[in-house]
Amino acid sequence: MIALHGYGRMDMTSYADVALRRGLVTWYQLDAIDESQYNQLLSPYAPYRSIISIYLWKISKEIPPKKQTP
């Protein structure tokens, strides 16, 4: 958030951010996501991946993830 609001960096994302991964898994209704899938799914949003990150953080907090079946 500091990079986006403080420095105006509009194209930052991090696979290490659990909330972003959870948001993508929820949004695309996946069971799991690896780093290559993460990068592939976010590539269309370049150079504004910081903006989509805000939405993914919101999704990860407010929408329950898909329930996994055994």
Coordinates of N, CA and C in Angstrom, one line a residue:
M1 N 0.8 -1.2 0.0 CA 0.0 0.0 0.0 C 0.9 1.3 0.0
I2 N 2.0 1.2 0.7 CA 2.9 2.4 0.7 C 3.4 2.7 -0.6
A3 N 3.8 1.6 -1.3 CA 4.4 1.7 -2.7 C 3.3 2.4 -3.6
L4 N 2.1 1.9 -3.5 CA 1.0 2.5 -4.4 C 0.7 3.9 -4.0
H5 N 0.3 4.1 -2.8 CA -0.1 5.5 -2.4 C 1.0 6.5 -2.1
G6 N 2.1 6.0 -1.5 CA 3.2 6.9 -1.2 C 4.1 7.2 -2.4
Y7 N 4.3 6.2 -3.2 CA 5.3 6.4 -4.3 C 4.6 6.4 -5.7
G8 N 3.3 6.1 -5.8 CA 2.6 6.0 -7.0 C 3.0 4.9 -7.9
R9 N 3.4 3.8 -7.3 CA 3.8 2.6 -8.1 C 2.5 1.8 -8.5
M10 N 2.2 1.8 -9.7 CA 0.9 1.3 -10.2 C 1.0 -0.2 -10.6
D11 N 2.3 -0.7 -10.7 CA 2.4 -2.1 -11.3 C 3.3 -2.9 -10.4
M12 N 2.8 -3.1 -9.1 CA 3.5 -3.9 -8.2 C 2.5 -5.0 -7.7
T13 N 3.1 -6.2 -7.6 CA 2.4 -7.4 -7.1 C 3.4 -8.3 -6.5
S14 N 2.9 -9.2 -5.6 CA 3.8 -10.1 -4.9 C 3.1 -11.5 -4.7
Y15 N 3.7 -12.5 -5.2 CA 3.2 -13.9 -5.0 C 3.3 -14.2 -3.5
A16 N 4.2 -13.6 -2.8 CA 4.3 -13.9 -1.4 C 3.1 -13.3 -0.5
D17 N 2.3 -12.5 -1.1 CA 1.2 -11.9 -0.4 C 0.0 -12.9 -0.4
V18 N -0.2 -13.5 0.8 CA -1.2 -14.6 0.9 C -2.6 -14.1 0.5
A19 N -3.0 -12.8 0.9 CA -4.3 -12.3 0.6 C -4.5 -12.2 -0.9
L20 N -3.4 -11.8 -1.7 CA -3.6 -11.7 -3.1 C -3.8 -13.1 -3.7
R21 N -3.0 -14.1 -3.3 CA -3.2 -15.4 -3.8 C -4.6 -15.9 -3.4
R22 N -5.1 -15.7 -2.2 CA -6.4 -16.1 -1.8 C -7.5 -15.4 -2.6
G23 N -7.3 -14.1 -2.9 CA -8.2 -13.4 -3.8 C -8.3 -14.0 -5.2
L24 N -7.2 -14.3 -5.8 CA -7.2 -14.9 -7.1 C -7.8 -16.3 -7.1
V25 N -7.5 -17.1 -6.1 CA -8.1 -18.4 -6.0 C -9.6 -18.3 -5.8
T26 N -10.1 -17.4 -5.1 CA -11.5 -17.2 -4.9 C -12.2 -16.6 -6.2
W27 N -11.6 -15.6 -6.8 CA -12.1 -15.0 -8.0 C -12.2 -16.0 -9.1
Y28 N -11.2 -16.7 -9.3 CA -11.2 -17.7 -10.5 C -11.7 -19.1 -10.1
Q29 N -12.1 -19.2 -8.8 CA -12.7 -20.5 -8.3 C -11.7 -21.7 -8.6
L30 N -10.5 -21.5 -8.1 CA -9.4 -22.5 -8.2 C -9.3 -23.2 -6.9
D31 N -8.6 -24.4 -7.0 CA -8.3 -25.1 -5.7 C -7.0 -24.6 -5.1
A32 N -6.1 -24.2 -6.0 CA -4.8 -23.7 -5.5 C -4.2 -22.9 -6.6
I33 N -3.1 -22.2 -6.4 CA -2.4 -21.4 -7.4 C -0.9 -21.5 -7.1
D34 N -0.1 -21.7 -8.2 CA 1.3 -21.6 -8.1 C 1.8 -20.3 -8.7
E35 N 3.1 -20.0 -8.5 CA 3.6 -18.7 -8.9 C 3.4 -18.4 -10.4
S36 N 3.6 -19.5 -11.3 CA 3.5 -19.2 -12.7 C 2.0 -18.9 -13.1
Q37 N 1.0 -19.6 -12.4 CA -0.4 -19.3 -12.7 C -0.7 -17.9 -12.2
Y38 N -0.1 -17.5 -11.0 CA -0.3 -16.2 -10.4 C 0.1 -15.1 -11.4
N39 N 1.3 -15.3 -11.9 CA 1.8 -14.3 -12.9 C 1.0 -14.3 -14.2
Q40 N 0.6 -15.4 -14.7 CA -0.2 -15.5 -15.9 C -1.5 -14.8 -15.7
L41 N -2.2 -15.1 -14.6 CA -3.5 -14.5 -14.4 C -3.4 -13.0 -14.2
L42 N -2.4 -12.4 -13.7 CA -2.2 -11.0 -13.4 C -1.6 -10.3 -14.6
S43 N -1.0 -11.0 -15.6 CA -0.3 -10.3 -16.7 C -1.2 -9.4 -17.5
P44 N -2.5 -9.7 -17.7 CA -3.3 -8.8 -18.5 C -3.6 -7.5 -17.9
Y45 N -3.4 -7.4 -16.6 CA -3.6 -6.2 -15.8 C -2.4 -5.2 -15.8
A46 N -1.3 -5.6 -16.3 CA -0.1 -4.8 -16.4 C -0.4 -3.6 -17.3
P47 N -0.1 -2.4 -17.0 CA 0.8 -1.9 -15.9 C 0.0 -1.4 -14.7
Y48 N -1.1 -2.0 -14.4 CA -1.9 -1.5 -13.2 C -2.2 -2.7 -12.2
R49 N -1.3 -3.5 -12.0 CA -1.5 -4.7 -11.1 C -1.6 -4.2 -9.7
S50 N -1.1 -3.0 -9.3 CA -1.4 -2.5 -7.9 C -2.8 -2.2 -7.7
I51 N -3.5 -1.8 -8.7 CA -4.9 -1.5 -8.6 C -5.7 -2.8 -8.5
I52 N -5.4 -3.8 -9.3 CA -6.2 -5.1 -9.1 C -5.9 -5.7 -7.8
S53 N -4.7 -5.4 -7.2 CA -4.3 -5.9 -5.9 C -5.3 -5.4 -4.8
I54 N -5.7 -4.2 -5.0 CA -6.7 -3.7 -4.0 C -8.0 -4.5 -4.0
Y55 N -8.5 -4.8 -5.2 CA -9.7 -5.6 -5.4 C -9.5 -7.0 -4.9
L56 N -8.3 -7.6 -5.1 CA -8.0 -8.9 -4.6 C -8.0 -9.0 -3.1
W57 N -7.4 -7.9 -2.5 CA -7.4 -7.9 -1.0 C -8.8 -7.8 -0.5
K58 N -9.7 -7.1 -1.1 CA -11.1 -6.9 -0.7 C -11.8 -8.3 -0.9
I59 N -11.6 -8.9 -2.0 CA -12.2 -10.2 -2.3 C -11.8 -11.3 -1.3
S60 N -10.5 -11.3 -0.9 CA -10.0 -12.2 0.0 C -10.6 -12.1 1.4
K61 N -11.0 -10.8 1.7 CA -11.5 -10.6 3.1 C -13.0 -10.8 3.1
E62 N -13.7 -10.6 2.0 CA -15.2 -10.6 2.1 C -15.9 -11.7 1.4
I63 N -15.3 -12.4 0.5 CA -15.9 -13.5 -0.2 C -15.3 -14.8 0.3
P64 N -16.1 -15.8 0.9 CA -15.5 -17.0 1.3 C -14.9 -17.8 0.2
P65 N -13.8 -18.5 0.4 CA -13.2 -19.3 -0.7 C -14.1 -20.5 -1.0
K66 N -13.9 -21.0 -2.2 CA -14.6 -22.2 -2.7 C -14.3 -23.3 -1.7
K67 N -15.3 -24.1 -1.3 CA -15.1 -25.2 -0.4 C -14.5 -26.4 -1.2
Q68 N -13.4 -27.0 -0.6 CA -12.8 -28.1 -1.3 C -13.5 -29.4 -0.9
T69 N -13.7 -30.2 -1.9 CA -14.4 -31.5 -1.6 C -13.3 -32.6 -1.4
P70 N -13.5 -33.5 -0.5 CA -12.5 -34.5 -0.2 C -12.4 -35.5 -1.3

